Amino acid sequence: MAKQYERIAGQLRERIRAGELKPGQRLPAETALAKEHRTSLPTMRDALALLLSEGLIDKKHGVGNFVRKPRNLVRRDNARHQWEKDRARAGEAERQTTGATERDTGLTISDLEFRATFADVPANEDLAEHFGVAPGTLLLERIYRTNHRDEDVPFNIARSYLVRDMIVANPALMDPSNEPWPGGTQNQLHTVGIELDRVVERVTARPPTVEESEELGLQGGVAVIVLRKTSIDTNGRVVEVSDVVLPGDRTELIFTTNLARW
């Protein structure tokens, strides 16, 4: 048998789904809601906490509870890598038309805000093993965050690592002011004579850290998807490793496997 707070949450949930309570609309004060539903304030707060955990409302401390605006869905498929490679040698005008984020979201570049921070970091044991280099080898760490102009949280947090000695021939690759780079990482690697042969992606899920929850705007109970992308060139070298943290409540990963016919 449903508890009282679950029944109240169910009534509010139906009002949200029916559009009676619209995205962005502020809910009545908790005391007013408790009076409307003839319940105690703690029970009302339990009902709202349930809706918060389901991602149906947002709570702004000191302001109130709001019906959550649906965030843009990101659909990321494994065909994106060949799509990027096909454009890596194209002219800049063509490469500027659409980037990987626009492809995954259906948005245009004018819809997006992009941030990139670069730093030289020593390879830890994990990254050193992936790249096949000695621990402490200098890497270029690039952290990317892209969000819709109407949203205050990024689609994901992406950390990309390159061995600095592999890209030193093109100093432009180490300047974050050149981001977003038309054509993405594959074009960047092309400028120093590197062609990718394959991309290996490992997908796991875990609870978010406190920092990730805050930055990605996650409600309680929402997991993050962690995608490690390893790019391998035509000589069998690992040339890039990326760790992408994606919010589980607005990300779809789509994998298509073409099978050989009998």
Coordinates of C-alpha atoms in Angstrom, one line a residue:
M1 CA 0.0 0.0 0.0
A2 CA 1.4 3.4 -1.0
K3 CA 2.4 5.7 1.8
Q4 CA 0.8 9.2 2.0
Y5 CA 3.9 11.0 0.7
E6 CA 4.0 8.6 -2.3
R7 CA 0.3 9.3 -3.1
I8 CA 0.9 13.1 -2.9
A9 CA 4.0 12.7 -5.1
G10 CA 1.9 10.7 -7.6
Q11 CA -0.7 13.5 -7.8
L12 CA 1.9 16.1 -8.4
R13 CA 3.6 13.8 -10.9
E14 CA 0.4 13.5 -12.9
R15 CA -0.1 17.2 -12.9
I16 CA 3.4 17.7 -14.3
R17 CA 3.1 15.1 -17.0
A18 CA -0.3 16.4 -18.0
G19 CA 1.2 19.9 -18.5
E20 CA -0.9 21.5 -15.7
L21 CA 2.3 22.3 -14.0
K22 CA 4.6 23.6 -16.8
P23 CA 8.4 23.4 -17.1
G24 CA 10.1 26.2 -15.2
Q25 CA 6.9 27.0 -13.2
R26 CA 7.4 27.6 -9.5
L27 CA 5.4 25.3 -7.2
P28 CA 3.4 26.8 -4.3
A29 CA 5.3 27.1 -1.1
E30 CA 5.8 23.9 0.9
T31 CA 3.4 25.1 3.6
A32 CA 0.7 25.9 1.0
L33 CA 1.2 22.5 -0.6
A34 CA 0.9 20.8 2.8
K35 CA -2.3 22.7 3.5
E36 CA -3.7 21.9 0.0
H37 CA -3.0 18.1 0.4
R38 CA -4.1 18.1 4.1
T39 CA -0.8 16.7 5.3
S40 CA 2.1 17.7 7.6
L41 CA 5.0 19.7 6.4
P42 CA 7.5 16.7 6.8
T43 CA 5.2 14.5 4.7
M44 CA 5.0 17.1 2.0
R45 CA 8.8 17.5 2.0
D46 CA 9.1 13.7 1.6
A47 CA 6.8 13.9 -1.4
L48 CA 8.8 16.7 -3.0
A49 CA 12.1 14.8 -2.2
L50 CA 10.7 11.9 -4.2
L51 CA 9.9 14.1 -7.2
L52 CA 13.4 15.7 -6.9
S53 CA 15.0 12.2 -7.0
E54 CA 13.0 11.4 -10.1
G55 CA 14.3 14.6 -11.8
L56 CA 10.8 16.1 -12.2
I57 CA 11.5 19.2 -10.1
D58 CA 14.5 21.3 -9.1
K59 CA 15.0 22.8 -5.7
K60 CA 16.6 26.2 -5.4
H61 CA 17.5 26.8 -1.8
G62 CA 16.0 30.0 -0.4
V63 CA 13.8 30.4 -3.6
G64 CA 11.6 27.3 -3.9
N65 CA 10.7 24.3 -6.0
F66 CA 10.3 24.4 -9.7
V67 CA 9.1 22.0 -12.4
R68 CA 12.3 20.9 -14.1
K69 CA 12.8 22.1 -17.7
P70 CA 13.7 19.1 -19.9
R71 CA 17.4 19.2 -20.8
N72 CA 18.7 18.5 -24.3
L73 CA 19.2 14.8 -24.9
V74 CA 22.6 13.7 -26.2
R75 CA 22.6 10.7 -28.5
R76 CA 26.1 9.5 -29.0
D77 CA 26.8 6.6 -31.4
N78 CA 29.9 4.8 -32.6
A79 CA 29.5 6.0 -36.2
R80 CA 30.7 9.5 -35.0
H81 CA 34.3 8.4 -35.3
Q82 CA 34.2 7.5 -39.0
W83 CA 32.1 10.7 -39.6
E84 CA 34.9 12.7 -37.9
K85 CA 37.6 10.9 -39.9
D86 CA 35.8 11.5 -43.2
R87 CA 36.0 15.2 -42.4
A88 CA 39.5 15.3 -41.0
R89 CA 41.1 16.2 -44.4
A90 CA 38.4 18.5 -45.6
G91 CA 38.8 22.3 -45.9
E92 CA 38.3 24.5 -42.9
A93 CA 35.0 25.9 -44.3
E94 CA 33.5 22.4 -44.3
R95 CA 34.9 21.5 -41.0
Q96 CA 33.4 24.6 -39.4
T97 CA 29.9 23.7 -40.4
T98 CA 29.2 21.0 -37.8
G99 CA 31.1 19.6 -34.9
A100 CA 30.6 16.4 -33.0
T101 CA 28.5 18.0 -30.3
E102 CA 26.2 19.5 -32.9
R103 CA 25.9 16.1 -34.5
D104 CA 25.1 14.4 -31.2
T105 CA 22.5 17.0 -30.1
G106 CA 21.0 18.3 -33.3
L107 CA 21.9 21.8 -32.3
T108 CA 23.8 24.5 -34.2
I109 CA 27.1 26.1 -33.1
S110 CA 25.1 29.3 -32.3
D111 CA 23.2 27.3 -29.7
L112 CA 26.3 26.3 -27.8
E113 CA 28.8 27.7 -25.3
F114 CA 32.2 26.0 -25.3
R115 CA 34.9 26.1 -22.6
A116 CA 38.3 24.5 -22.9
T117 CA 41.2 24.5 -20.3
F118 CA 44.6 23.0 -21.0
A119 CA 47.4 22.0 -18.7
D120 CA 50.7 20.0 -18.9
V121 CA 50.5 17.0 -16.5
P122 CA 52.7 14.0 -15.8
A123 CA 51.3 10.7 -16.9
N124 CA 50.1 8.7 -13.9
E125 CA 50.4 4.9 -13.9
D126 CA 47.0 4.4 -15.5
L127 CA 47.6 6.7 -18.4
A128 CA 51.2 5.7 -18.8
E129 CA 50.1 2.1 -19.2
H130 CA 47.5 3.1 -21.8
F131 CA 49.9 5.1 -23.8
G132 CA 52.8 2.7 -23.4
V133 CA 55.1 5.4 -22.0
A134 CA 57.0 5.8 -18.7
P135 CA 55.1 7.3 -15.7
G136 CA 55.8 11.0 -15.5
T137 CA 55.9 11.5 -19.3
L138 CA 54.5 14.9 -20.1
L139 CA 50.9 14.9 -21.3
L140 CA 48.7 17.7 -22.5
E141 CA 45.4 17.5 -20.6
R142 CA 42.5 19.2 -22.3
I143 CA 39.2 19.6 -20.4
Y144 CA 36.1 20.4 -22.4
R145 CA 32.7 21.5 -21.3
T146 CA 29.9 22.4 -23.7
N147 CA 26.4 23.5 -22.9
H148 CA 23.3 24.9 -24.5
R149 CA 23.1 28.6 -24.1
D150 CA 19.8 28.3 -22.3
E151 CA 21.1 25.7 -19.8
D152 CA 23.5 26.3 -17.0
V153 CA 25.2 22.8 -17.0
P154 CA 27.3 21.1 -19.6
F155 CA 26.3 18.0 -21.6
N156 CA 29.3 16.2 -20.2
I157 CA 32.8 16.7 -18.8
A158 CA 35.5 15.4 -21.2
R159 CA 39.2 15.0 -20.3
S160 CA 41.4 14.3 -23.3
Y161 CA 45.1 13.4 -23.0
L162 CA 47.8 13.6 -25.7
V163 CA 51.5 12.8 -25.4
R164 CA 53.0 16.2 -25.7
D165 CA 56.0 15.0 -27.8
M166 CA 53.6 13.6 -30.4
I167 CA 52.0 17.0 -31.1
V168 CA 54.9 19.5 -30.4
A169 CA 55.4 20.0 -34.2
N170 CA 52.2 22.0 -34.2
P171 CA 52.2 24.6 -31.4
A172 CA 48.6 25.6 -32.3
L173 CA 47.4 22.4 -30.8
M174 CA 48.5 23.5 -27.3
D175 CA 46.6 26.8 -27.4
P176 CA 43.1 26.6 -25.9
S177 CA 42.1 29.8 -27.6
N178 CA 42.0 27.7 -30.9
E179 CA 39.1 25.6 -29.5
P180 CA 36.6 24.6 -30.6
W181 CA 38.9 23.2 -33.3
P182 CA 37.1 22.7 -36.7
G183 CA 37.2 19.0 -37.4
G184 CA 38.0 18.0 -33.8
T185 CA 40.8 15.8 -32.5
Q186 CA 41.1 13.7 -35.7
N187 CA 41.9 16.8 -37.7
Q188 CA 44.3 18.0 -35.0
L189 CA 46.2 14.7 -35.2
H190 CA 46.1 14.9 -39.0
T191 CA 48.1 18.2 -38.8
V192 CA 51.0 16.3 -37.3
G193 CA 50.8 13.4 -39.6
I194 CA 48.7 11.0 -37.5
E195 CA 45.9 8.9 -39.0
L196 CA 43.6 6.9 -36.7
D197 CA 43.1 3.2 -37.4
R198 CA 40.5 2.4 -34.7
V199 CA 38.8 3.8 -31.6
V200 CA 38.1 1.6 -28.6
E201 CA 35.5 2.7 -26.1
R202 CA 34.9 1.2 -22.6
V203 CA 31.7 2.1 -20.9
T204 CA 31.0 1.9 -17.2
A205 CA 28.6 3.5 -14.7
R206 CA 29.0 4.7 -11.2
P207 CA 27.5 7.2 -8.7
P208 CA 28.7 10.7 -9.3
T209 CA 31.2 12.5 -7.1
V210 CA 29.9 15.6 -5.2
E211 CA 31.6 17.8 -7.7
E212 CA 30.2 16.0 -10.7
S213 CA 26.6 16.2 -9.3
E214 CA 27.0 19.9 -8.8
E215 CA 28.5 20.7 -12.2
L216 CA 26.2 18.4 -14.2
G217 CA 23.1 19.4 -12.2
L218 CA 22.3 15.9 -11.2
Q219 CA 19.6 15.0 -8.7
G220 CA 19.9 12.3 -6.1
G221 CA 19.9 8.8 -7.5
V222 CA 21.1 9.7 -11.0
A223 CA 24.3 7.8 -12.0
V224 CA 27.0 9.0 -14.4
I225 CA 28.2 7.0 -17.5
V226 CA 31.9 7.0 -17.8
L227 CA 33.3 6.5 -21.3
R228 CA 37.0 5.9 -21.8
K229 CA 37.9 6.4 -25.5
T230 CA 41.3 5.1 -26.7
S231 CA 42.4 6.3 -30.1
I232 CA 44.9 4.1 -31.9
D233 CA 46.8 5.2 -35.0
T234 CA 47.7 3.2 -38.1
N235 CA 51.1 2.3 -36.5
G236 CA 49.3 0.7 -33.5
R237 CA 50.2 3.5 -31.1
V238 CA 47.8 4.9 -28.6
V239 CA 47.7 8.6 -29.5
E240 CA 44.8 9.9 -27.4
V241 CA 42.9 8.8 -24.3
S242 CA 39.7 10.6 -23.3
D243 CA 37.6 10.1 -20.1
V244 CA 34.1 11.5 -20.7
V245 CA 31.7 11.7 -17.8
L246 CA 28.1 11.8 -19.1
P247 CA 24.9 12.4 -17.0
G248 CA 22.8 9.2 -17.0
D249 CA 19.5 11.1 -17.1
R250 CA 20.0 12.8 -20.5
T251 CA 22.5 10.6 -22.4
E252 CA 21.9 7.8 -24.9
L253 CA 24.7 5.6 -26.1
I254 CA 23.8 3.9 -29.4
F255 CA 26.0 1.1 -30.8
T256 CA 25.5 -0.3 -34.3
T257 CA 27.4 -3.4 -35.3
N258 CA 27.4 -4.3 -39.0
L259 CA 27.5 -8.1 -39.4
A260 CA 29.1 -9.9 -42.3
R261 CA 26.6 -11.9 -44.4
W262 CA 26.8 -15.6 -44.8

